Every structure is written in C-alpha cells, then in structure tokens.
Short mmCIF file of C-alpha atoms and ligand atoms in Angstrom, two decimals:
data_model
loop_
_atom_site.label_atom_id
_atom_site.label_comp_id
_atom_site.label_asym_id
_atom_site.label_seq_id
_atom_site.Cartn_x
_atom_site.Cartn_y
_atom_site.Cartn_z
CA MET A 29 -11.54 -21.94 6.55
CA THR A 30 -10.36 -25.51 5.94
CA SER A 31 -11.78 -27.91 3.41
CA GLN A 32 -10.68 -30.50 0.90
CA LEU A 33 -8.18 -29.59 -1.82
CA THR A 34 -9.78 -29.44 -5.25
CA VAL A 35 -6.43 -28.88 -6.95
CA LYS A 36 -3.76 -31.51 -7.53
CA THR A 37 -1.01 -29.33 -8.99
CA LEU A 38 0.06 -25.77 -8.26
CA LEU A 39 1.94 -24.36 -11.24
CA ILE A 40 3.80 -21.12 -10.48
CA LEU A 41 4.71 -19.08 -13.55
CA GLY A 42 7.49 -16.64 -12.63
CA ALA A 43 9.33 -19.11 -10.43
CA SER A 44 12.43 -16.89 -10.24
CA GLY A 45 10.51 -13.70 -9.37
CA ASP A 46 10.40 -11.63 -6.20
CA LEU A 47 6.79 -12.42 -5.31
CA THR A 48 7.36 -16.18 -5.61
CA GLY A 49 10.41 -16.21 -3.34
CA ARG A 50 9.37 -13.64 -0.75
CA LEU A 51 5.64 -14.25 -0.34
CA LEU A 52 4.16 -17.14 -2.31
CA LEU A 53 6.46 -19.98 -1.32
CA PRO A 54 6.57 -18.97 2.39
CA GLY A 55 2.75 -18.73 2.35
CA LEU A 56 2.57 -22.18 0.80
CA ALA A 57 5.09 -23.56 3.31
CA ARG A 58 2.85 -22.51 6.22
CA LEU A 59 -0.07 -24.38 4.65
CA VAL A 60 1.99 -27.46 3.90
CA ALA A 61 3.55 -27.59 7.38
CA ARG A 62 0.10 -27.49 8.98
CA GLY A 63 -1.14 -30.40 6.89
CA ARG A 64 -3.46 -28.19 4.83
CA ALA A 65 -1.99 -29.02 1.41
CA ASP A 66 -1.42 -32.77 1.71
CA GLY A 67 -0.83 -34.49 -1.61
CA LEU A 68 -0.28 -31.25 -3.55
CA THR A 69 2.33 -31.19 -6.32
CA LEU A 70 4.32 -27.99 -6.85
CA VAL A 71 5.66 -27.09 -10.28
CA GLY A 72 7.75 -24.02 -11.15
CA ALA A 73 8.14 -22.44 -14.57
CA GLY A 74 9.88 -19.39 -15.96
CA SER A 75 12.00 -17.99 -18.73
CA ASP A 76 15.26 -18.63 -16.83
CA PRO A 77 17.23 -21.72 -17.95
CA TRP A 78 17.32 -23.00 -14.38
CA THR A 79 18.37 -26.50 -13.47
CA ALA A 80 16.05 -28.59 -11.30
CA GLU A 81 18.58 -28.09 -8.45
CA GLN A 82 18.34 -24.30 -8.67
CA TRP A 83 14.55 -24.47 -8.30
CA LEU A 84 14.79 -26.89 -5.39
CA GLU A 85 17.31 -24.58 -3.71
CA ARG A 86 14.90 -21.68 -4.09
CA ILE A 87 12.11 -23.70 -2.49
CA GLU A 88 14.40 -24.75 0.32
CA GLU A 89 15.37 -21.14 1.04
CA SER A 90 11.77 -19.96 1.07
CA PHE A 91 10.63 -22.92 3.19
CA ALA A 92 13.51 -22.55 5.69
CA ASP A 93 11.72 -20.43 8.32
CA GLU A 94 8.69 -22.68 8.34
CA ASN A 95 10.80 -25.83 8.34
CA SER A 96 12.68 -24.70 11.46
CA GLN A 97 9.40 -24.46 13.40
CA ALA A 98 7.46 -27.39 11.90
CA ASP A 99 6.72 -30.61 13.77
CA THR A 100 7.91 -33.97 12.40
CA GLU A 101 4.92 -34.46 10.13
CA GLY A 102 5.15 -30.91 8.84
CA LYS A 103 8.86 -31.32 8.11
CA HIS A 104 8.14 -34.56 6.27
CA GLU A 105 5.45 -32.95 4.09
CA LEU A 106 7.66 -29.92 3.33
CA LYS A 107 10.42 -32.32 2.25
CA ARG A 108 8.05 -34.38 0.11
CA ILE A 109 6.61 -31.42 -1.78
CA ARG A 110 10.08 -30.01 -2.40
CA GLN A 111 11.61 -33.29 -3.57
CA GLU A 112 8.75 -34.02 -5.96
CA SER A 113 8.75 -30.52 -7.45
CA THR A 114 9.91 -29.93 -11.03
CA TYR A 115 10.98 -26.86 -13.00
CA HIS A 116 10.13 -26.14 -16.64
CA GLN A 117 11.77 -23.47 -18.75
CA LEU A 118 9.31 -21.80 -21.06
CA ASP A 119 8.27 -18.49 -22.58
CA VAL A 120 4.65 -18.20 -21.49
CA THR A 121 3.89 -15.72 -24.24
CA ALA A 122 5.03 -18.05 -27.04
CA GLY A 123 2.12 -19.94 -28.60
CA GLY A 124 1.80 -23.55 -27.47
CA GLN A 125 4.45 -23.65 -24.71
CA LEU A 126 2.19 -23.13 -21.69
CA ALA A 127 -0.58 -25.16 -23.36
CA GLY A 128 1.90 -28.05 -23.80
CA LEU A 129 2.89 -27.94 -20.13
CA LEU A 130 -0.76 -27.89 -19.00
CA LYS A 131 -1.35 -31.11 -20.96
CA GLU A 132 1.55 -32.83 -19.17
CA LEU A 133 0.56 -31.93 -15.60
CA GLU A 134 -1.76 -33.95 -13.42
CA GLY A 135 -4.98 -31.97 -12.99
CA PRO A 136 -6.83 -30.12 -11.76
CA VAL A 137 -4.12 -27.47 -12.01
CA ALA A 138 -4.07 -24.01 -10.45
CA VAL A 139 -1.94 -21.74 -12.64
CA TYR A 140 -0.45 -18.88 -10.63
CA PHE A 141 0.57 -15.98 -12.87
CA ALA A 142 3.39 -14.47 -10.74
CA LEU A 143 4.49 -12.51 -13.78
CA PRO A 144 4.71 -8.85 -14.80
CA PRO A 145 1.09 -7.80 -15.54
CA HIS A 146 1.59 -7.33 -19.30
CA VAL A 147 3.22 -10.78 -19.53
CA SER A 148 0.23 -12.35 -17.71
CA GLN A 149 -2.10 -10.73 -20.23
CA LEU A 150 -0.04 -12.02 -23.18
CA ALA A 151 0.21 -15.49 -21.61
CA CYS A 152 -3.59 -15.72 -21.31
CA GLU A 153 -4.05 -14.44 -24.85
CA ALA A 154 -1.67 -17.17 -26.06
CA LEU A 155 -4.03 -19.83 -24.65
CA ALA A 156 -7.11 -21.15 -26.46
CA PRO A 157 -10.07 -22.51 -24.47
CA GLU A 158 -9.22 -26.07 -25.61
CA ASP A 159 -5.69 -25.66 -24.14
CA VAL A 160 -7.15 -25.32 -20.66
CA PRO A 161 -8.36 -28.63 -19.17
CA ALA A 162 -11.67 -28.60 -17.26
CA GLY A 163 -11.21 -27.75 -13.59
CA THR A 164 -8.18 -25.49 -14.18
CA ARG A 165 -8.00 -22.41 -11.95
CA LEU A 166 -6.30 -19.21 -13.06
CA VAL A 167 -4.73 -17.08 -10.35
CA MET A 168 -4.00 -13.48 -11.31
CA GLU A 169 -1.90 -11.00 -9.37
CA LYS A 170 -2.73 -7.35 -9.03
CA PRO A 171 -2.80 -4.97 -10.82
CA PHE A 172 -5.73 -6.38 -12.80
CA GLY A 173 -5.19 -4.20 -15.87
CA SER A 174 -4.00 -0.60 -15.80
CA ASP A 175 -7.36 1.14 -16.23
CA GLU A 176 -11.03 0.22 -16.54
CA GLN A 177 -10.77 -0.62 -20.22
CA SER A 178 -7.75 -2.90 -19.88
CA ALA A 179 -9.32 -4.56 -16.81
CA ARG A 180 -12.39 -5.34 -18.93
CA HIS A 181 -10.18 -6.71 -21.68
CA LEU A 182 -8.31 -8.93 -19.21
CA ASN A 183 -11.57 -10.18 -17.71
CA LYS A 184 -12.91 -11.05 -21.15
CA THR A 185 -9.72 -12.96 -21.97
CA LEU A 186 -9.92 -14.90 -18.69
CA VAL A 187 -13.59 -15.77 -18.81
CA ALA A 188 -13.16 -17.13 -22.34
CA LEU A 189 -10.80 -19.72 -20.79
CA VAL A 190 -12.45 -20.71 -17.48
CA PRO A 191 -15.65 -19.80 -15.59
CA GLU A 192 -15.54 -16.74 -13.30
CA ASP A 193 -15.61 -18.91 -10.14
CA HIS A 194 -12.35 -20.55 -11.33
CA ILE A 195 -10.60 -17.16 -11.60
CA HIS A 196 -8.79 -15.96 -8.46
CA ARG A 197 -7.75 -12.30 -8.58
CA VAL A 198 -5.41 -11.99 -5.65
CA ASP A 199 -5.49 -9.00 -3.34
CA HIS A 200 -3.53 -10.42 -0.42
CA PHE A 201 -4.91 -7.72 1.90
CA LEU A 202 -8.07 -9.82 1.91
CA GLY A 203 -5.96 -12.60 3.43
CA LYS A 204 -4.88 -10.40 6.35
CA ALA A 205 -6.52 -11.49 9.58
CA THR A 206 -7.17 -7.93 10.81
CA VAL A 207 -8.76 -6.90 7.54
CA LEU A 208 -11.13 -9.86 7.86
CA ASN A 209 -11.65 -8.93 11.51
CA ILE A 210 -13.58 -5.89 10.28
CA LEU A 211 -16.36 -8.36 9.45
CA GLY A 212 -16.42 -9.93 12.90
CA LEU A 213 -16.25 -6.57 14.63
CA ARG A 214 -19.07 -5.11 12.57
CA PHE A 215 -21.41 -8.05 12.18
CA ALA A 216 -21.01 -10.13 15.34
CA ASN A 217 -21.59 -7.27 17.83
CA THR A 218 -24.77 -5.32 18.40
CA PHE A 219 -23.32 -2.15 19.87
CA LEU A 220 -21.74 -0.83 16.68
CA GLU A 221 -24.49 -1.19 14.12
CA PRO A 222 -26.83 1.55 15.49
CA VAL A 223 -24.02 4.14 15.26
CA TRP A 224 -22.35 2.86 12.10
CA ASN A 225 -23.79 5.45 9.75
CA ARG A 226 -23.83 9.10 8.69
CA ARG A 227 -25.74 10.22 11.78
CA TYR A 228 -22.92 9.29 14.14
CA ILE A 229 -19.79 9.02 12.01
CA GLU A 230 -18.02 12.16 10.84
CA LYS A 231 -15.32 10.61 8.67
CA VAL A 232 -13.43 7.38 7.98
CA GLU A 233 -9.71 7.36 7.20
CA ILE A 234 -7.77 4.40 5.85
CA VAL A 235 -4.05 4.98 6.03
CA PHE A 236 -1.13 2.88 4.86
CA ASP A 237 2.01 4.91 5.49
CA GLU A 238 5.29 3.04 5.07
CA ASP A 239 8.75 3.99 6.23
CA LEU A 240 10.25 1.94 3.39
CA ALA A 241 11.41 3.82 0.30
CA LEU A 242 11.74 2.38 -3.20
CA GLU A 243 13.93 -0.57 -2.12
CA GLY A 244 15.12 -1.29 -5.69
CA ARG A 245 11.60 -1.79 -7.09
CA ALA A 246 11.75 1.05 -9.66
CA ARG A 247 10.98 -1.26 -12.57
CA TYR A 248 7.51 -1.90 -11.18
CA TYR A 249 6.83 1.05 -8.92
CA ASP A 250 7.84 3.90 -11.22
CA GLY A 251 5.20 2.80 -13.71
CA ALA A 252 2.59 2.42 -10.98
CA GLY A 253 2.87 4.99 -8.15
CA ALA A 254 1.06 5.06 -4.81
CA LEU A 255 -2.45 5.46 -6.20
CA ARG A 256 -2.27 2.38 -8.44
CA ASP A 257 -0.05 0.34 -6.13
CA MET A 258 -1.97 0.75 -2.87
CA ILE A 259 -5.24 2.60 -3.19
CA GLN A 260 -6.53 1.01 -6.41
CA SER A 261 -7.21 -2.38 -4.91
CA HIS A 262 -5.93 -2.78 -1.33
CA LEU A 263 -7.40 0.31 0.31
CA LEU A 264 -10.60 0.28 -1.73
CA GLU A 265 -11.24 -3.30 -0.58
CA ILE A 266 -10.72 -2.27 3.06
CA MET A 267 -13.02 0.71 2.56
CA ALA A 268 -15.65 -1.60 1.11
CA LEU A 269 -15.49 -3.90 4.17
CA MET A 270 -15.86 -0.87 6.46
CA ALA A 271 -18.90 0.31 4.51
CA ILE A 272 -20.82 -2.79 3.34
CA GLU A 273 -24.33 -3.65 4.43
CA PRO A 274 -24.62 -6.75 6.67
CA PRO A 275 -24.40 -9.75 4.30
CA ALA A 276 -26.70 -12.75 4.73
CA SER A 277 -23.65 -14.99 4.94
CA VAL A 278 -19.90 -14.72 4.55
CA ASP A 279 -19.86 -17.02 1.56
CA GLU A 280 -18.32 -15.85 -1.66
CA ARG A 281 -21.59 -14.77 -3.29
CA ASP A 282 -23.14 -12.79 -0.45
CA LEU A 283 -19.94 -11.13 0.72
CA ARG A 284 -18.71 -10.27 -2.75
CA ASP A 285 -22.17 -8.98 -3.74
CA ALA A 286 -22.09 -6.66 -0.72
CA ILE A 287 -18.59 -5.42 -1.63
CA ALA A 288 -19.59 -4.85 -5.26
CA THR A 289 -22.73 -2.93 -4.23
CA VAL A 290 -20.86 -0.48 -2.03
CA LEU A 291 -18.11 0.10 -4.59
CA ARG A 292 -20.70 0.80 -7.28
CA ALA A 293 -22.00 3.64 -5.11
CA SER A 294 -18.50 5.07 -4.54
CA SER A 295 -16.79 7.85 -6.43
CA ILE A 296 -14.29 10.65 -6.08
CA LYS A 297 -15.92 13.95 -6.85
CA ALA A 298 -14.32 16.59 -9.11
CA PRO A 299 -12.64 19.07 -8.87
CA TYR A 300 -9.77 16.69 -8.12
CA ARG A 301 -7.59 19.56 -6.93
CA GLN A 302 -9.80 19.52 -3.86
CA SER A 303 -10.56 15.82 -3.47
CA THR A 304 -7.10 14.38 -4.21
CA ARG A 305 -3.44 15.12 -3.43
CA ARG A 306 -0.18 13.66 -4.66
CA ALA A 307 3.44 14.11 -3.64
CA ARG A 308 6.90 12.63 -4.16
CA TYR A 309 9.71 12.25 -1.66
CA THR A 310 13.00 14.08 -1.91
CA ALA A 311 16.26 13.19 -0.15
CA GLY A 312 16.06 12.72 3.60
CA SER A 313 16.72 10.20 6.31
CA ILE A 314 14.64 7.62 8.17
CA ASP A 315 15.94 6.35 11.52
CA GLY A 316 19.43 7.51 10.60
CA ARG A 317 19.25 5.75 7.22
CA LYS A 318 19.93 8.09 4.27
CA VAL A 319 17.27 8.00 1.55
CA PRO A 320 18.11 9.48 -1.86
CA ASP A 321 15.75 11.75 -3.79
CA TYR A 322 13.13 9.50 -5.47
CA ALA A 323 13.73 11.22 -8.81
CA LYS A 324 17.43 10.21 -8.65
CA GLU A 325 16.85 6.55 -7.75
CA THR A 326 18.19 4.01 -10.27
CA GLY A 327 15.54 3.09 -12.84
CA VAL A 328 13.30 6.10 -12.12
CA ASP A 329 12.23 8.37 -14.96
CA PRO A 330 11.66 11.74 -13.21
CA ALA A 331 9.60 13.00 -16.15
CA ARG A 332 6.91 10.45 -15.31
CA ASP A 333 6.01 12.44 -12.19
CA THR A 334 5.28 9.23 -10.28
CA GLU A 335 3.76 10.00 -6.88
CA THR A 336 5.05 8.21 -3.78
CA LEU A 337 2.26 9.59 -1.57
CA ALA A 338 -1.38 9.74 -2.63
CA GLU A 339 -4.55 10.79 -0.86
CA VAL A 340 -8.10 10.69 -2.18
CA GLN A 341 -11.44 11.54 -0.65
CA LEU A 342 -14.29 9.29 -1.70
CA GLY A 343 -18.00 9.58 -1.19
CA ILE A 344 -20.44 6.68 -0.99
CA ASP A 345 -23.78 7.70 -2.41
CA ASN A 346 -26.22 5.61 -0.43
CA TRP A 347 -28.55 6.02 2.53
CA ARG A 348 -26.02 4.95 5.15
CA TRP A 349 -23.02 7.00 4.06
CA GLN A 350 -24.23 10.08 2.17
CA GLY A 351 -21.95 13.01 3.02
CA VAL A 352 -19.38 11.02 5.07
CA PRO A 353 -15.87 11.44 3.63
CA PHE A 354 -13.78 8.28 3.26
CA ILE A 355 -10.16 9.42 3.08
CA LEU A 356 -7.69 6.89 1.68
CA ARG A 357 -4.00 7.61 1.89
CA SER A 358 -0.78 5.72 1.29
CA GLY A 359 2.81 6.78 1.01
CA LYS A 360 6.40 5.63 1.01
CA ALA A 361 9.50 6.90 2.84
CA LEU A 362 7.48 8.50 5.63
CA GLY A 363 8.88 9.11 9.10
CA THR A 364 6.27 6.99 10.85
CA LYS A 365 4.83 3.65 9.86
CA ARG A 366 1.05 3.85 10.26
CA LYS A 367 -1.38 1.22 9.01
CA GLU A 368 -4.89 1.67 10.29
CA ALA A 369 -8.51 2.50 9.65
CA VAL A 370 -9.76 5.32 11.86
CA VAL A 371 -13.44 6.00 12.38
CA THR A 372 -14.09 9.44 13.85
CA PHE A 373 -17.49 9.86 15.50
CA ARG A 374 -19.42 13.11 15.62
CA PRO A 375 -19.13 15.22 18.80
CA VAL A 376 -21.76 14.87 21.51
CA PRO A 377 -24.73 17.15 20.77
CA HIS A 378 -24.34 18.94 24.07
CA LEU A 379 -21.62 18.81 26.72
CA PRO A 380 -23.03 19.56 30.19
CA LYS A 381 -21.74 22.86 31.58
CA GLY A 382 -19.14 22.35 34.26
CA PHE A 383 -16.94 19.89 32.41
CA SER A 384 -13.44 21.04 31.55
CA GLY A 385 -10.41 19.50 29.88
CA VAL A 386 -10.36 17.33 26.74
CA ASP A 387 -13.42 17.25 24.56
CA ALA A 388 -12.21 15.19 21.61
CA PRO A 389 -14.36 13.01 19.36
CA ASN A 390 -14.52 9.25 19.94
CA GLN A 391 -12.30 7.35 17.56
CA LEU A 392 -12.23 3.67 16.74
CA ARG A 393 -8.87 2.56 15.35
CA ILE A 394 -8.36 -0.76 13.63
CA GLY A 395 -4.62 -1.38 13.29
CA PHE A 396 -3.39 -3.55 10.42
CA GLY A 397 0.09 -4.21 11.78
CA PRO A 398 0.47 -4.39 14.66
CA ASP A 399 -3.04 -5.89 14.72
CA THR A 400 -4.92 -3.91 17.33
CA LEU A 401 -8.30 -2.47 18.13
CA LYS A 402 -8.37 0.84 20.02
CA PHE A 403 -11.30 2.93 21.14
CA ASP A 404 -10.60 6.47 22.34
CA VAL A 405 -13.18 7.75 24.83
CA ASP A 406 -13.51 10.78 27.10
CA VAL A 407 -13.87 10.03 30.82
CA ASN A 408 -13.62 11.89 34.09
CA GLY A 409 -9.91 12.14 34.63
CA PRO A 410 -7.83 12.07 37.79
CA GLY A 411 -7.72 15.15 40.04
CA ASP A 412 -10.64 17.49 39.43
CA VAL A 413 -13.60 15.10 39.21
CA LEU A 414 -15.27 17.11 36.46
CA SER A 415 -12.17 17.49 34.35
CA LEU A 416 -12.36 15.27 31.26
CA ASP A 417 -9.51 13.08 30.22
CA ARG A 418 -8.79 10.73 27.30
CA ALA A 419 -8.75 6.96 27.83
CA THR A 420 -8.06 4.26 25.29
CA LEU A 421 -9.66 0.83 25.46
CA GLN A 422 -7.28 -1.45 23.63
CA ALA A 423 -7.17 -5.05 22.47
CA GLU A 424 -4.32 -6.87 20.75
CA LEU A 425 -5.76 -9.08 18.05
CA SER A 426 -4.22 -12.46 17.50
CA ALA A 427 -2.76 -13.08 14.08
CA SER A 428 -4.09 -15.75 11.76
CA GLU A 429 -2.52 -19.19 11.79
CA LEU A 430 -1.70 -18.68 8.12
CA LEU A 431 0.21 -15.85 6.42
CA PRO A 432 -1.88 -13.62 4.11
CA TYR A 433 -0.58 -15.51 1.06
CA GLY A 434 -1.32 -18.78 2.84
CA GLU A 435 -4.96 -17.71 3.28
CA VAL A 436 -5.15 -16.70 -0.37
CA LEU A 437 -3.54 -19.95 -1.56
CA GLU A 438 -5.83 -22.03 0.62
CA GLY A 439 -8.81 -20.42 -1.14
CA VAL A 440 -7.27 -21.28 -4.52
CA LEU A 441 -6.43 -24.86 -3.59
CA THR A 442 -9.83 -25.58 -2.04
CA GLY A 443 -11.70 -23.90 -4.89
CA ASP A 444 -13.18 -21.10 -2.78
CA PRO A 445 -13.06 -17.67 -4.45
CA LEU A 446 -14.30 -15.85 -1.29
CA LEU A 447 -11.03 -13.97 -0.79
CA SER A 448 -10.50 -13.16 -4.44
CA VAL A 449 -11.55 -9.97 -6.21
CA ARG A 450 -14.54 -10.55 -8.49
CA ALA A 451 -14.46 -9.30 -12.10
CA ASP A 452 -17.01 -6.50 -11.60
CA THR A 453 -15.18 -5.25 -8.51
CA ALA A 454 -11.82 -5.24 -10.33
CA GLU A 455 -13.36 -3.07 -13.05
CA ASP A 456 -15.18 -0.82 -10.59
CA CYS A 457 -12.00 -0.05 -8.65
CA TRP A 458 -10.54 1.32 -11.89
CA ARG A 459 -13.79 3.14 -12.73
CA ILE A 460 -13.44 5.01 -9.42
CA LEU A 461 -9.81 6.01 -10.01
CA ASP A 462 -9.54 6.44 -13.80
CA PRO A 463 -10.75 10.09 -13.83
CA VAL A 464 -8.22 10.96 -11.11
CA LEU A 465 -5.38 9.28 -13.00
CA LYS A 466 -6.33 11.23 -16.14
CA SER A 467 -6.53 14.50 -14.23
CA TRP A 468 -3.12 13.88 -12.63
CA ALA A 469 -1.58 12.94 -16.00
CA ALA A 470 -2.89 16.21 -17.43
CA GLY A 471 -1.18 18.08 -14.59
CA HIS A 472 -4.41 19.44 -13.07
CA VAL A 473 -3.31 18.46 -9.56
CA PRO A 474 0.18 19.67 -8.60
CA LEU A 475 2.82 17.10 -7.60
CA GLU A 476 4.01 18.29 -4.19
CA ASP A 477 7.17 17.11 -2.47
CA TYR A 478 8.26 16.06 1.02
CA PRO A 479 11.63 15.10 2.48
CA ALA A 480 11.91 11.36 3.19
CA GLY A 481 11.45 10.70 6.90
CA THR A 482 8.82 13.42 7.46
CA SER A 483 5.03 13.04 7.63
CA GLY A 484 4.55 14.33 4.09
CA PRO A 485 4.20 17.85 2.69
CA GLU A 486 4.04 20.38 5.50
CA ASP A 487 0.35 21.08 5.43
CA TRP A 488 -0.79 17.45 5.13
CA PRO A 489 -2.16 16.22 8.43
CA ALA A 490 -0.30 13.12 9.65
P1 NDP B 765 9.47 -10.03 -10.93
O1 NDP B 765 9.87 -9.11 -12.04
O2 NDP B 765 10.35 -10.15 -9.74
O3 NDP B 765 9.27 -11.52 -11.50
C1 NDP B 765 8.61 -11.77 -12.71
C2 NDP B 765 8.82 -13.22 -13.10
O4 NDP B 765 8.22 -13.41 -14.38
C3 NDP B 765 10.28 -13.62 -13.27
O5 NDP B 765 10.43 -14.90 -12.71
C4 NDP B 765 10.46 -13.66 -14.78
O6 NDP B 765 11.45 -14.55 -15.18
C5 NDP B 765 9.10 -14.16 -15.21
N1 NDP B 765 8.84 -13.89 -16.64
C6 NDP B 765 8.87 -12.69 -17.26
N2 NDP B 765 8.55 -12.84 -18.57
C7 NDP B 765 8.34 -14.18 -18.76
C8 NDP B 765 7.99 -14.98 -19.89
N3 NDP B 765 7.77 -14.43 -21.09
N4 NDP B 765 7.84 -16.32 -19.73
C9 NDP B 765 8.04 -16.88 -18.51
N5 NDP B 765 8.38 -16.19 -17.41
C10 NDP B 765 8.53 -14.84 -17.53
O7 NDP B 765 7.99 -9.58 -10.51
P2 NDP B 765 7.27 -9.79 -9.08
O8 NDP B 765 7.53 -11.15 -8.62
O9 NDP B 765 7.63 -8.65 -8.19
O10 NDP B 765 5.74 -9.56 -9.45
C11 NDP B 765 4.95 -10.54 -10.09
C12 NDP B 765 3.49 -10.11 -10.00
O11 NDP B 765 3.10 -10.03 -8.63
C13 NDP B 765 3.19 -8.73 -10.58
O12 NDP B 765 1.93 -8.75 -11.16
C14 NDP B 765 3.18 -7.82 -9.36
O13 NDP B 765 2.38 -6.68 -9.57
C15 NDP B 765 2.56 -8.74 -8.33
N6 NDP B 765 2.87 -8.41 -6.95
C16 NDP B 765 4.16 -8.41 -6.51
C17 NDP B 765 4.45 -8.12 -5.20
C18 NDP B 765 5.85 -8.13 -4.69
O14 NDP B 765 6.04 -7.79 -3.51
N7 NDP B 765 6.85 -8.51 -5.50
C19 NDP B 765 3.38 -7.80 -4.22
C20 NDP B 765 2.05 -7.88 -4.77
C21 NDP B 765 1.84 -8.17 -6.08
P3 NDP B 765 12.84 -13.93 -15.75
O15 NDP B 765 13.41 -13.13 -14.63
O16 NDP B 765 13.59 -15.13 -16.12
O17 NDP B 765 12.43 -13.07 -16.94
#
C-alpha cells in the first residue's frame, strides 16, 4: 500500500502523551526510514510549556530504535524531519488557538488528535468550518465517543468540519498484518469459502488475553474497562473481517461497506446474564511478579466496578451465520497471553466404526502475536493404524514491513481511509454494546473475580 503523500504537515496534538511517544512516533519513524514519508513536516503541540529542545529530544528517543537500523538515506531523512520539527504550546479547547496554528502551517495538514477523548471532542467543537483549510484531514483516536449517542454527536461535529473521507478514525488493529491476513486467507483461497458458514462452523472465538495488569493506566482504564477498551472497536472489527461477504475489491468503499453490513446484522441477545460475563482481578502473581488487587491500584475507584475481563456472545442475523455464536473475550492480568481467532468446525456427521482415539473438531487458529496460522486435524496416528491422533498444520506469518501505527499513518498521509473506521461503523459498534453496558451498570450481571495470573474465574473456559 504505497502511494504519493497528499499531506504536507503532520500536526500531533498531545505531543507529550503516552500514545505519541510509545506508538505514533515509532510508527512514523518506520515510514520515514523506508522513504515513505519524504518531504513531510512534523509539528508537535500540547498544553505543556515545552521548549523546542524538549520536543526534539522526545522525537529522538522515539526514533532511536529505527535510527539504529536505518540505512544512510533513512538516517538522513529521520534527521531532517526531526531537525525541521517545531513545537507549539496551546490549549486546544480554547477558542482560536488551534485555528490560529492551522493558518500558520503549510497545508494540507493532517491533525492527529492524540488527546484524551473528551479533550478531542472539545477541540473539534472549538473549531469553525472556516478555521479548517480545504484538504485538512482529521485523525481521531479511539474511543470514538462513549456510547452511541456521543459517537453520533462526535461524528456530526467532525463532518461539519471536513468531508467523511478526510476523517480517519484510528483502530490500529486494522493496521496489524495478521488482522489484514484474514482477508487474504478468506478471499484468495478456494478451499475455505464452501465451509465458511453455519453448515460447517460451530462457533468462532476471538480472544485477546493479556498478562499485563493495569501498568499505571488507571486514569484511562478505570473509566473504560475491558468491554470498552478492547471489545468495542478492536475485537468487533476482527469479528467483522471474519464474517464479511467477499467484497468486490479491497478499496475503502467496498471493504468498509462489507464491514458495515455485517455489523448492522450483529447483536448481543438478552438476557445479558447468559450472553455476557464480566470479572475483575484480585491480588496474585504472574511469572513471579506480584500484582496488587485491581481495586487497590492507585487511581482506581473500586465503586465503579470496572471489569478487567469481559466476554460477550454475539449473533449475526444473516443467511451465512444464523445461529453461530461469535464469542469475544478480552482480559488483563491473566496467566497466559493468548491473542487469536479460533474457528471451531462441526464434527463429522459419521465416524466410521473401528476408529479409536481422539475425535476432536477441526479448528483453524489465526494468531495475532505471534502471527501464526494453525489448522488442527485428526489423522491416523502412530502405532495402531486405526487409532486417531491430532496433528497441527502450522505456518508462521511474516510481519508487515511497517508497524501497525505506521500502516495507519501511511493511510492518513496518502489520503486513503481504507484502514480507518467509518462513521456508521463507529456508531454501530456502540449500538451493539450499549444495552450490555446499561445492563452491567444496573448490576444485572454480577461482577465476578479472579486472582491475577490465573485463567479467569474458575468456571470460565480458558
Ligand atoms: P495521555 O494522557 O498520555 O496524553 C494526552 C495528551 O493530551 C498529553 O500530551 C496532554 O498534555 C494533552 N492535552 C490534554 N489536554 C490538552 C489541552 N487542553 N490542550 C492541548 N493538549 C492537551 O493520553 P494517551 O496518549 O494515552 O491517549 C491519547 C489518545 O489515544 C486517547 O484517545 C486514547 O484513548 C488513545 N489511545 C491510547 C493508547 C495508548 O496506548 N496510550 C492506545 C490506543 C489509543 P498535558 O500532559 O500537557 O496535559
């Protein structure tokens, strides 16, 4: 996915923030070092009274890894972009300040809102359409609102400023090579399509279990929880790619239409006590590392009942998927890191008499880190020739040349919204989860607990 840059200046609002330092600048560095952002100007802005030197130091730190591996040209371009970069102190929510900066910068400008979500909303509301020069692109980070209504409100605010195809809602999971590999696997091979439906598939699980705990992110996470943080956008997007109809092309319109169509048919059925579960970790240890009780972590308000593990079962009401459960699960502080989509096929209709041993369903496993593809099949095992055994066909998938944020930024800089979440999809993801969030807030689904380092509450399958 390489084409000409349509953006001259990348303006990062929230220059001092965690996202900028840990993910955005390293993603940009990879692009720059590979000659895929030649001529771009980088500008940082934030409420901190930073000197130009402090900003340049931050860039240098975040570029360091890439710089150590870059060739001479790459090193030169990384140096150029850093040396030419400027920092502007401003309060983005104060009328006129961001508008004034936009007038000064050489356009077209991509404005990256690496800000707390409510600040991004206020910053956009502080802009008038005439403050935003033609060609400007607005790049929004997740979460896009906090429910369906606020997502609608945000979308209205954005589309009053620039056209929808100039709005990039970033879900960096769509920049992960293995997530995009779902498309190649499904639509560039004939053998899967005939069995990729309710007749042959029993269930689909999408799991993102982390062994990391809160890691000092209470300010954000305690107000979000696992359902909003992981399932709301990331896992729903993966589910959509697993379930979409074959698109005519993988351009932004066809692919995003296909995603929107499948999400519109998706819902979580009440009663939520049966179709959803939530839990929170208590004190424990992971690989010998002590993890405190979530409720006692600095910055956590235990009365909020924030879940650190969430599981929901969705249904997709269409011809292909009717009756097939899609189970989405994500949790923190678990004993085992597990990031994969697992497709479980139905059992064979009849196993010839005389076979013994394993008779387990076929499973296709798409790993999202490490990036792997595994297919579990039953075969005649060693020893007794009619005794069945399990074999796994496995492929290691090569990672993308770019980091996920590099892929996302390349889309922004080349004016291609393919990997960005479209307005209707952003709203639909909330439409799917809003009733669950309300039911949980009303206490209709109990908040279970699990010691950190385990696989979750005792009766949850790992
Ligand atoms: P941080 O709290 O670390 O950073 C927020 C930044 O916004 C700071 O630089 C802060 O500057 C700046 N800021 C706050 N208010 C203003 C203001 N009024 N005017 C100008 N600048 C302001 O947040 P993150 O970097 O973690 O997150 C940013 C966004 O990215 C969020 O939407 C988050 O959901 C999303 N995200 C973050 C991820 C991560 O791993 N961090 C992953 C995926 C998404 P100051 O400190 O000076 O106030």
